[in-house]
JSON list of C-alpha atoms in Angstrom, two decimals:
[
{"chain": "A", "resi": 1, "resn": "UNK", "atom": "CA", "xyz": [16.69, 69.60, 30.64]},
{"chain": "A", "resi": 2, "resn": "UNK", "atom": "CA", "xyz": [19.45, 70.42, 27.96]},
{"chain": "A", "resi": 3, "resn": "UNK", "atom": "CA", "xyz": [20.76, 67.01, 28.39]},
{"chain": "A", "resi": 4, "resn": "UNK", "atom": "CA", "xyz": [17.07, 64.84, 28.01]},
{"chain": "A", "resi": 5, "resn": "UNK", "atom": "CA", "xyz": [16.81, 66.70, 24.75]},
{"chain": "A", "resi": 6, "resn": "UNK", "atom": "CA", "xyz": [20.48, 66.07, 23.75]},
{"chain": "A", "resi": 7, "resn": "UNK", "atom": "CA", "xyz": [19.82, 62.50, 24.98]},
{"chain": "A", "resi": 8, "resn": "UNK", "atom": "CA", "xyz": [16.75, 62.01, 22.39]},
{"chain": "A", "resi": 9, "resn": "UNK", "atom": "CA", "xyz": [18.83, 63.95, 19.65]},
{"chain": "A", "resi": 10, "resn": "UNK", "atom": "CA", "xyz": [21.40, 61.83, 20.07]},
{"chain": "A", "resi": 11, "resn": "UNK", "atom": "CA", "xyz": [18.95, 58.45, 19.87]},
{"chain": "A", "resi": 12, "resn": "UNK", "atom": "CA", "xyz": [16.85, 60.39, 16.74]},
{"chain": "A", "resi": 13, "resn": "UNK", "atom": "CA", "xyz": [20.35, 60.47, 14.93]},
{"chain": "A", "resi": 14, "resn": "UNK", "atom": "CA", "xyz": [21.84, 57.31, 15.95]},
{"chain": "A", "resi": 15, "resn": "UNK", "atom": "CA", "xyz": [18.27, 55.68, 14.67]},
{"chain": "A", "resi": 16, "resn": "UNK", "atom": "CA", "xyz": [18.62, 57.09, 11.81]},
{"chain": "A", "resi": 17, "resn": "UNK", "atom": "CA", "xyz": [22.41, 56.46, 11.02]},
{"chain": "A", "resi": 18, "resn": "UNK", "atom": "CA", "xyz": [21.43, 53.06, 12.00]},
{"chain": "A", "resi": 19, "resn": "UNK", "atom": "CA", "xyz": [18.37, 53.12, 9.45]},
{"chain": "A", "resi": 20, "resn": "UNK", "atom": "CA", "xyz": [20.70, 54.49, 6.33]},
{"chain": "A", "resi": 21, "resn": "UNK", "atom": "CA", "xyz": [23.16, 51.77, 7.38]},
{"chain": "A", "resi": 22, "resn": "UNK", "atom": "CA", "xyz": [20.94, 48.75, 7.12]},
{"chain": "A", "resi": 23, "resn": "UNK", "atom": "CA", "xyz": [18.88, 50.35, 4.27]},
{"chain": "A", "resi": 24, "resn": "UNK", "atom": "CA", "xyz": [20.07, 52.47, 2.02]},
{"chain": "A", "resi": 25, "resn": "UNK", "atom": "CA", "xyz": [23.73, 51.24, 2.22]},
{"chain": "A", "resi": 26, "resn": "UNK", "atom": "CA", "xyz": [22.98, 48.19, 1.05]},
{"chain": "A", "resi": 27, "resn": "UNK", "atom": "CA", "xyz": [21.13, 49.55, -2.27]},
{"chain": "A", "resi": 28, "resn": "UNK", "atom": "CA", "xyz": [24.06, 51.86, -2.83]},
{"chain": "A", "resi": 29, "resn": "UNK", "atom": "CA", "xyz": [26.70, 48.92, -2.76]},
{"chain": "A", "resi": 30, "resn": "UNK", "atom": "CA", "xyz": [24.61, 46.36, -5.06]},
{"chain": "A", "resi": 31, "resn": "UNK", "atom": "CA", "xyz": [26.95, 45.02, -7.44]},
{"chain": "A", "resi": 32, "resn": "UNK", "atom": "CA", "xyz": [23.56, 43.71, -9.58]},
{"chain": "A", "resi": 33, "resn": "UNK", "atom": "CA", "xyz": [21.23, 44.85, -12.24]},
{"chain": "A", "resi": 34, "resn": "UNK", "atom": "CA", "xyz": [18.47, 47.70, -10.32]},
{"chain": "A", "resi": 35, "resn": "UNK", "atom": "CA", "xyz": [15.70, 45.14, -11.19]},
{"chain": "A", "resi": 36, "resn": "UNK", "atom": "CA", "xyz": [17.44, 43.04, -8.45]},
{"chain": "A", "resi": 37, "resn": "UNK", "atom": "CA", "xyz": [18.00, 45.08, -5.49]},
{"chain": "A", "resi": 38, "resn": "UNK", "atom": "CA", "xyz": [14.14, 46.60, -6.09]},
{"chain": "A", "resi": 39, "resn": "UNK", "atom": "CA", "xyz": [12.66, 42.97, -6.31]},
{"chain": "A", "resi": 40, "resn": "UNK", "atom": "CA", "xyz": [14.45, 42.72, -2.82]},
{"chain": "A", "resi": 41, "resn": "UNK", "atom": "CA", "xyz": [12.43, 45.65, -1.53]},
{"chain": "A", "resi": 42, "resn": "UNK", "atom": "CA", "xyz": [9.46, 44.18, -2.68]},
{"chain": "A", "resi": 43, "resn": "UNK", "atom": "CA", "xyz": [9.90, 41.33, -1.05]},
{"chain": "A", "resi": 44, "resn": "UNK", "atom": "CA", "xyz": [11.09, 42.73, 2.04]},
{"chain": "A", "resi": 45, "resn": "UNK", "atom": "CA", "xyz": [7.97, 45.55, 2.22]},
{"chain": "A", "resi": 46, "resn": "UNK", "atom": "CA", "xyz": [5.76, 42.70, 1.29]},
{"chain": "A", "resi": 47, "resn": "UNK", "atom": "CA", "xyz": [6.32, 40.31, 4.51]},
{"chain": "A", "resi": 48, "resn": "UNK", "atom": "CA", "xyz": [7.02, 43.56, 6.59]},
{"chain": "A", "resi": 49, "resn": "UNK", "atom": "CA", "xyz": [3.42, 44.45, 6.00]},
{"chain": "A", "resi": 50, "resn": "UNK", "atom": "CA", "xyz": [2.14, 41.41, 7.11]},
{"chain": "A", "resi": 51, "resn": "UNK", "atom": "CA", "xyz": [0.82, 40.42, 10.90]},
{"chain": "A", "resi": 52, "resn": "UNK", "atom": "CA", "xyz": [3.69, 38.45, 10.88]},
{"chain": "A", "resi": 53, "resn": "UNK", "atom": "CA", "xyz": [6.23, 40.11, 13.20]},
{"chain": "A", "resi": 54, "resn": "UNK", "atom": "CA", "xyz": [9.44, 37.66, 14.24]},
{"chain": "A", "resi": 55, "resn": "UNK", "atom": "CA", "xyz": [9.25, 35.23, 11.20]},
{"chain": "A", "resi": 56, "resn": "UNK", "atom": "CA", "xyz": [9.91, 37.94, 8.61]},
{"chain": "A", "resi": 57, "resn": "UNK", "atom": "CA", "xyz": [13.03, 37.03, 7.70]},
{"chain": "A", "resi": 58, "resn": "UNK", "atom": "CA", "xyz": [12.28, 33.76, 7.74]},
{"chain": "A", "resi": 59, "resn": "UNK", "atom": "CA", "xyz": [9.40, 34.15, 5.27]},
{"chain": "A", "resi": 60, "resn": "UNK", "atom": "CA", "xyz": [12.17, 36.14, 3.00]},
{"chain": "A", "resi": 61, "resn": "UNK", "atom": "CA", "xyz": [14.61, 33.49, 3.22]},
{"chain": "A", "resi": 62, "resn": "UNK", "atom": "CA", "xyz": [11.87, 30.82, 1.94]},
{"chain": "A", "resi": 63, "resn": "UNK", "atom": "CA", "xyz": [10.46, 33.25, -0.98]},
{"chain": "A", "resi": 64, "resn": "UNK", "atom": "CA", "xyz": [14.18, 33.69, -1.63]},
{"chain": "A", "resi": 65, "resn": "UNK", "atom": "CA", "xyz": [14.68, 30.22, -1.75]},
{"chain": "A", "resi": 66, "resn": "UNK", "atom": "CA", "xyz": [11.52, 29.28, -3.69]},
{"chain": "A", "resi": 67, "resn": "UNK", "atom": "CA", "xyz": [12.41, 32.42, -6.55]},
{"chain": "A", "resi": 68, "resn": "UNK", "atom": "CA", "xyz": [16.22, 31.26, -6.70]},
{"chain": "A", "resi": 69, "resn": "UNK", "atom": "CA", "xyz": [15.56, 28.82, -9.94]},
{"chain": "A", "resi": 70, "resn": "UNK", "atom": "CA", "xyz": [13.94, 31.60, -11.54]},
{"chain": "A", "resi": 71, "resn": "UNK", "atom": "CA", "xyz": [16.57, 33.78, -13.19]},
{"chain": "A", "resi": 72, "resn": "UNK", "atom": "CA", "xyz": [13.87, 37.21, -13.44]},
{"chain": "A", "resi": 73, "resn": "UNK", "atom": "CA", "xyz": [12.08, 36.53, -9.66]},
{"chain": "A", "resi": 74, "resn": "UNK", "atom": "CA", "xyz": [15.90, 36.17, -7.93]},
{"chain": "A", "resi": 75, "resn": "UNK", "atom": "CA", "xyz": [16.56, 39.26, -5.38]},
{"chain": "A", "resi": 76, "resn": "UNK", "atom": "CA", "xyz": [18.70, 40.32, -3.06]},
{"chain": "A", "resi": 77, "resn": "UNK", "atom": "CA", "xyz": [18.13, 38.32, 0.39]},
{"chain": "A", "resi": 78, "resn": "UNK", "atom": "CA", "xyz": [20.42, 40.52, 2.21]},
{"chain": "A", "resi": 79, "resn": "UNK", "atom": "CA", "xyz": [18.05, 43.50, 0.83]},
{"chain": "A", "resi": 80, "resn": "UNK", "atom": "CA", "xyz": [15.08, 41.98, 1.63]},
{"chain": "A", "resi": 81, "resn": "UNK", "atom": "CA", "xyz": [15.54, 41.22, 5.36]},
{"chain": "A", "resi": 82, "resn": "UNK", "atom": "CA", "xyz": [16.90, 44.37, 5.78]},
{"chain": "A", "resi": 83, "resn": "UNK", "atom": "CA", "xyz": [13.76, 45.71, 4.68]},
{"chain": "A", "resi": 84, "resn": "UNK", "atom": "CA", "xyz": [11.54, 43.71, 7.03]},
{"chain": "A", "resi": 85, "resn": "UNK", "atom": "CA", "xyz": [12.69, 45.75, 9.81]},
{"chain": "A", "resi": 86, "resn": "UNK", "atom": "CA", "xyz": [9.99, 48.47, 8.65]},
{"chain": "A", "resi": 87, "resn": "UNK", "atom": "CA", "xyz": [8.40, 46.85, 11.01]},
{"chain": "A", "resi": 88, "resn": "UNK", "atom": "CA", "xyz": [9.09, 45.58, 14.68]},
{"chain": "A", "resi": 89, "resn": "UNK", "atom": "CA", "xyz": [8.38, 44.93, 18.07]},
{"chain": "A", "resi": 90, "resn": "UNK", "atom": "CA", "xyz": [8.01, 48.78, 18.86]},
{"chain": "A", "resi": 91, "resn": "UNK", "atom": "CA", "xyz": [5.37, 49.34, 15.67]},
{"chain": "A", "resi": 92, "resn": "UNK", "atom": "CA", "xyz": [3.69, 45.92, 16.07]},
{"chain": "A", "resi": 93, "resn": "UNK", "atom": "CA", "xyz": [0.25, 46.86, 18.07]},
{"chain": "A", "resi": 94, "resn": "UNK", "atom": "CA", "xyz": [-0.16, 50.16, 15.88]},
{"chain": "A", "resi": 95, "resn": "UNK", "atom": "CA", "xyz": [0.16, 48.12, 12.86]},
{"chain": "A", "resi": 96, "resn": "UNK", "atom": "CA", "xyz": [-1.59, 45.07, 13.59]},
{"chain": "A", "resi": 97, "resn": "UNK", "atom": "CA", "xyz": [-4.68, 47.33, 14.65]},
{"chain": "A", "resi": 98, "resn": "UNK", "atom": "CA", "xyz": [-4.36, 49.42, 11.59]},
{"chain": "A", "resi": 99, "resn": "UNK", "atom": "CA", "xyz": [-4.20, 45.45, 9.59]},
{"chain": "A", "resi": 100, "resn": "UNK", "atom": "CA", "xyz": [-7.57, 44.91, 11.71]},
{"chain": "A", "resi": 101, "resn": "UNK", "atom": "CA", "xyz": [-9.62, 48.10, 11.43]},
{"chain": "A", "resi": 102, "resn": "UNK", "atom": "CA", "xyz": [-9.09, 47.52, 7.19]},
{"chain": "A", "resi": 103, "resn": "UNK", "atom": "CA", "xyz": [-10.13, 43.70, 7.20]},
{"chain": "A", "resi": 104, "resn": "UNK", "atom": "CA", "xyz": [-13.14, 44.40, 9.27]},
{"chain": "A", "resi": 105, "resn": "UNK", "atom": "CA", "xyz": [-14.06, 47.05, 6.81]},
{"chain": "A", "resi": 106, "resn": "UNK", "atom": "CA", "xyz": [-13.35, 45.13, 4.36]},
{"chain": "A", "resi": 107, "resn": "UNK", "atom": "CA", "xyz": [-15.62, 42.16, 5.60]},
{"chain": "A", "resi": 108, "resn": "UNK", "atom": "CA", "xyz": [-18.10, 44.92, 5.65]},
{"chain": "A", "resi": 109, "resn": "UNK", "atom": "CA", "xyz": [-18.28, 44.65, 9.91]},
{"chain": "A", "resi": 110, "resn": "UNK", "atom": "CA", "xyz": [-18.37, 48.45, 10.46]},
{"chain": "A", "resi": 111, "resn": "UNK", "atom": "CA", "xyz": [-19.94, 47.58, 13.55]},
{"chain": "A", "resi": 112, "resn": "UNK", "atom": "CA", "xyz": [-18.01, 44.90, 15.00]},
{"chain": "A", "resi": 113, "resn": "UNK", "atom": "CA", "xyz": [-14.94, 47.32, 15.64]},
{"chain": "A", "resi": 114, "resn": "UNK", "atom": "CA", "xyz": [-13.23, 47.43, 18.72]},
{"chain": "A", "resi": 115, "resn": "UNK", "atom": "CA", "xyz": [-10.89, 50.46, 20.00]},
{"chain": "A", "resi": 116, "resn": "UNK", "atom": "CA", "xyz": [-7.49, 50.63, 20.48]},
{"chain": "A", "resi": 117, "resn": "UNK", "atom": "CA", "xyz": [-7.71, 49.15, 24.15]},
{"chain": "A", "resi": 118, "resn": "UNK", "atom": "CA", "xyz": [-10.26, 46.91, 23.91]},
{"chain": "A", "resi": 119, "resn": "UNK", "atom": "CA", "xyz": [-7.88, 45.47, 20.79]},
{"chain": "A", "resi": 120, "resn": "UNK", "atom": "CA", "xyz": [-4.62, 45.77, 23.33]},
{"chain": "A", "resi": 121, "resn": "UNK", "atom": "CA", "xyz": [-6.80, 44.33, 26.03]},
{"chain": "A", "resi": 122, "resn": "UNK", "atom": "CA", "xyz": [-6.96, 41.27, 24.16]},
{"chain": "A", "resi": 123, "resn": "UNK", "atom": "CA", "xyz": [-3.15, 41.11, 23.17]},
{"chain": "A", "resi": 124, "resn": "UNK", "atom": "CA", "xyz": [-2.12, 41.04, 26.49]},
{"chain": "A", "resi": 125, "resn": "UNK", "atom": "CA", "xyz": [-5.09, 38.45, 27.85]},
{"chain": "A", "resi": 126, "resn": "UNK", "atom": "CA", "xyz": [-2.97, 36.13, 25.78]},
{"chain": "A", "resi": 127, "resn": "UNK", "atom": "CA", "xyz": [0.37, 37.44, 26.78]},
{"chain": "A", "resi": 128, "resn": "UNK", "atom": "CA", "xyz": [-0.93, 37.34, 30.59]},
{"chain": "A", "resi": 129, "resn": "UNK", "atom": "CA", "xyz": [2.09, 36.44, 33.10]},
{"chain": "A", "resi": 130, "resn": "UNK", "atom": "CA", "xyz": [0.28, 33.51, 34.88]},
{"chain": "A", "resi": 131, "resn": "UNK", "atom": "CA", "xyz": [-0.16, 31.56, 32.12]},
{"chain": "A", "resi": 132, "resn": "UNK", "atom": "CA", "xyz": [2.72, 29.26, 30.97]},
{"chain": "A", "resi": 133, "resn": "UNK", "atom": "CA", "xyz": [4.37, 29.17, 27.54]},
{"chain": "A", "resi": 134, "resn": "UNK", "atom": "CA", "xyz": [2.21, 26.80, 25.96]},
{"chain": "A", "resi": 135, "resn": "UNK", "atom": "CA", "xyz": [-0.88, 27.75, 27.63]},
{"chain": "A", "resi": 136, "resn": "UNK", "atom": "CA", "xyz": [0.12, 31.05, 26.21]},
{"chain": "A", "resi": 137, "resn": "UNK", "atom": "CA", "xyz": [0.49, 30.12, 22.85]},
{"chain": "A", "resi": 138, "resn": "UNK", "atom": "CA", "xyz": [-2.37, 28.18, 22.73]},
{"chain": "A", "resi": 139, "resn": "UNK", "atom": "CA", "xyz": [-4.58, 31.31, 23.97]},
{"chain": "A", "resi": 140, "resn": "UNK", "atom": "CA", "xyz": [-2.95, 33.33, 20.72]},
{"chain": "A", "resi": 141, "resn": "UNK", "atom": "CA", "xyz": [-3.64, 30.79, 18.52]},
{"chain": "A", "resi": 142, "resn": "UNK", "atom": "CA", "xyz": [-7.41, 31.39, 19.96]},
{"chain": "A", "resi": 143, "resn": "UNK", "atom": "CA", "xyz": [-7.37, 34.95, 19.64]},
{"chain": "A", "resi": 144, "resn": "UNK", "atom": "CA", "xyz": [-5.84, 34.97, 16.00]},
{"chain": "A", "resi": 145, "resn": "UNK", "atom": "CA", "xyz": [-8.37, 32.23, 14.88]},
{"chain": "A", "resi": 146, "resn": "UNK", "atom": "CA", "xyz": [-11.52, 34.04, 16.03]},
{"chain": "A", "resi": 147, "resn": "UNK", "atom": "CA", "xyz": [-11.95, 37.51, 14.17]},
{"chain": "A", "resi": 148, "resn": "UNK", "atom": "CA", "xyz": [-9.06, 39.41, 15.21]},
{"chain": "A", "resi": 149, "resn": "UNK", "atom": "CA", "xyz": [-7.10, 37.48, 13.39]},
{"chain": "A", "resi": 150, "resn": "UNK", "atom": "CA", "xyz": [-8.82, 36.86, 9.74]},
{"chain": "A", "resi": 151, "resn": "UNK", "atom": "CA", "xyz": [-9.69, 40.64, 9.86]},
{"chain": "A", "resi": 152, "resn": "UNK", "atom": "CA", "xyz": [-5.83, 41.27, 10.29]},
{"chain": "A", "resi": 153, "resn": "UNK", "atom": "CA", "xyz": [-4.74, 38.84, 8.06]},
{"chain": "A", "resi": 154, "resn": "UNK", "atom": "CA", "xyz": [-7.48, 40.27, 5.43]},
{"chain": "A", "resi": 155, "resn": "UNK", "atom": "CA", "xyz": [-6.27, 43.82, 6.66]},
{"chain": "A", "resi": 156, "resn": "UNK", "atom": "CA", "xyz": [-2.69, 43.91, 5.40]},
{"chain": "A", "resi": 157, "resn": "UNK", "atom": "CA", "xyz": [-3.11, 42.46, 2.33]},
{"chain": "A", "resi": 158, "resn": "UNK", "atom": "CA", "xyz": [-3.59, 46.30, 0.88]},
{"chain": "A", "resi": 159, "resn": "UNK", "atom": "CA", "xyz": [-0.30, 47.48, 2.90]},
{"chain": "A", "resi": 160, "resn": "UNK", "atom": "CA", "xyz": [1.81, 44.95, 2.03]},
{"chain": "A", "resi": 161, "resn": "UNK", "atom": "CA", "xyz": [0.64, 45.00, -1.74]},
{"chain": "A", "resi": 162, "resn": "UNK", "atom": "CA", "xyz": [1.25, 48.87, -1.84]},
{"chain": "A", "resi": 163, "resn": "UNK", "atom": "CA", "xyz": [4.18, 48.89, -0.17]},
{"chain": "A", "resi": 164, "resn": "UNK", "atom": "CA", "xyz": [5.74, 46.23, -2.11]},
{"chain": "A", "resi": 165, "resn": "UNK", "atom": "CA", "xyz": [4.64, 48.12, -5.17]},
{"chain": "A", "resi": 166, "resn": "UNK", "atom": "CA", "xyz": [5.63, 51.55, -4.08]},
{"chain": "A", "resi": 167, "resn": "UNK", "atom": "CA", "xyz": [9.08, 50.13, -2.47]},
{"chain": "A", "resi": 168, "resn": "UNK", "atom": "CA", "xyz": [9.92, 48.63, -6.02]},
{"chain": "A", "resi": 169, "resn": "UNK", "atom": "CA", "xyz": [9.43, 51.90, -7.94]},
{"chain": "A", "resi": 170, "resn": "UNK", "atom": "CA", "xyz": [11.04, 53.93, -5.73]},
{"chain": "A", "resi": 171, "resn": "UNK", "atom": "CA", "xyz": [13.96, 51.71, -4.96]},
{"chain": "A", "resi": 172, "resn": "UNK", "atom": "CA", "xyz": [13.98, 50.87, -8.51]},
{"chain": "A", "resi": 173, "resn": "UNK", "atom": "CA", "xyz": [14.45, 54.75, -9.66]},
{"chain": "A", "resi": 174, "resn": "UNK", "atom": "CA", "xyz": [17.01, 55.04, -6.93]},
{"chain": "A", "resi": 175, "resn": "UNK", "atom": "CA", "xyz": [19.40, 52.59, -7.78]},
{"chain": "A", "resi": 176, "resn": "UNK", "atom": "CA", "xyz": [18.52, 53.41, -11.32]},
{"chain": "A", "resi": 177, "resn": "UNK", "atom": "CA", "xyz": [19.95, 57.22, -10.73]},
{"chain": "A", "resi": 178, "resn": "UNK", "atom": "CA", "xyz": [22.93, 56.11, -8.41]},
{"chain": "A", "resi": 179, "resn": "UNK", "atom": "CA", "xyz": [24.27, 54.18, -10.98]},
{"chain": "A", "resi": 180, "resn": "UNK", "atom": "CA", "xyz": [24.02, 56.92, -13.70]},
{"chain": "A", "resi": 181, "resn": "UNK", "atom": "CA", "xyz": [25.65, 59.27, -11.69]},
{"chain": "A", "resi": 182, "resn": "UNK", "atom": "CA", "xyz": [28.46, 56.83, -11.04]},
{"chain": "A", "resi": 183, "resn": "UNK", "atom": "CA", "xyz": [28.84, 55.82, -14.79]},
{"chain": "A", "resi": 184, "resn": "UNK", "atom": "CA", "xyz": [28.88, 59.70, -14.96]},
{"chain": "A", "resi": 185, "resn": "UNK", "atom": "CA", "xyz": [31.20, 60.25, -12.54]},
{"chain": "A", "resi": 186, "resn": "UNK", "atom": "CA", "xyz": [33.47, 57.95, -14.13]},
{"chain": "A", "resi": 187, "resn": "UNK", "atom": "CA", "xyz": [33.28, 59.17, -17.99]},
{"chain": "A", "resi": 188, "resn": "UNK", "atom": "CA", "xyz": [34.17, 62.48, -16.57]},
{"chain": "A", "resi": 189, "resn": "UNK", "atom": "CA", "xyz": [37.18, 61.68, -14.65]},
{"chain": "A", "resi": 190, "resn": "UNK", "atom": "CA", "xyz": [38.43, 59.25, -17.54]},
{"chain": "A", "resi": 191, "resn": "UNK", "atom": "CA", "xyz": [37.62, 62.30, -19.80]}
]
């Protein structure tokens, strides 16, 4: 028994070593203005947010590109894919029925909601193992053009607003402080 605990210990802190690594590291090391490594946040919150799971980076490497001409819109790429991985494969079904109870609401449809298994149900209809690869992505295609997917795509626009917003700020008044305290740092050891 000692040992299952000790065994999910040890995968609690290795997640979260693994977590400060690939995100807070990277804000800590910036070499560019705050403004820069939050806007990379932003970004990265923003597609992380969105029913969009396994093209994130992707979609960060294209707003990256598409901001790069613009001097005040550049950020951090490395910062914003890091920051994509919010989200994943493990928080996917949570999420994306979280993104689909808000749009329905928001399309007023209170009573067009289904539960959590009704709304898994039809995940894995689409994922089933008979089907081949394209008849499987053809049935997804189906299932996110009907109403589960317009309410989900209406459904995260909130999240990945906020989170954009609120991972700005935050990251923002980190970065802000860390370099203070290393201009600090410095002043007093020069002093």
């Amino acid at each position: 028994m000692a040992t299952n605990s000790a065994n999910g210990r040890g995968c609690l802190e290795k997640a979260i070593r693994l977590t400060r690594l690939k995100l807070v590291v990277p804000l800590r090391r910036s070499k560019h203005p705050p403004e820069y490594t939050a806007r990379g946040v932003a970004v990265g919150m923003f597609w992380a947010f969105t029913p969009l799971v396994g093209i994130q980076m992707y979609l960060c490497l294209m707003t990256w590109l598409a901001f790069k001409p613009f001097k005040q819109l550049d950020f951090s790429l490395v910062v914003s894919c890091a920051w994509t991985w919010t989200t994943n494969v493990f928080t996917m079904f949570p999420i994306y029925y979280v993104f689909y109870i808000t749009g329905q609401v928001m399309r007023g449809n209170w009573d067009d909601i289904s539960g959590y298994g009704t709304f898994l149900h039809s995940w894995n209809e689409a994922f089933s193992a008979d089907a081949g690869f394209w008849t499987a992505v053809g049935e997804l295609i189906a299932l996110l053009a009907k109403e589960l997917g317009i309410a989900m795509g209406i459904g995260c626009l909130p999240y990945a607003v906020g989170t954009a917003w609120i991972g700005y700020v935050l990251s923002l008044k980190y970065v802000e402080k860390r370099k203070q305290r290393r201009l600090a740092k410095k002043a007093a050891a020069s002093a």
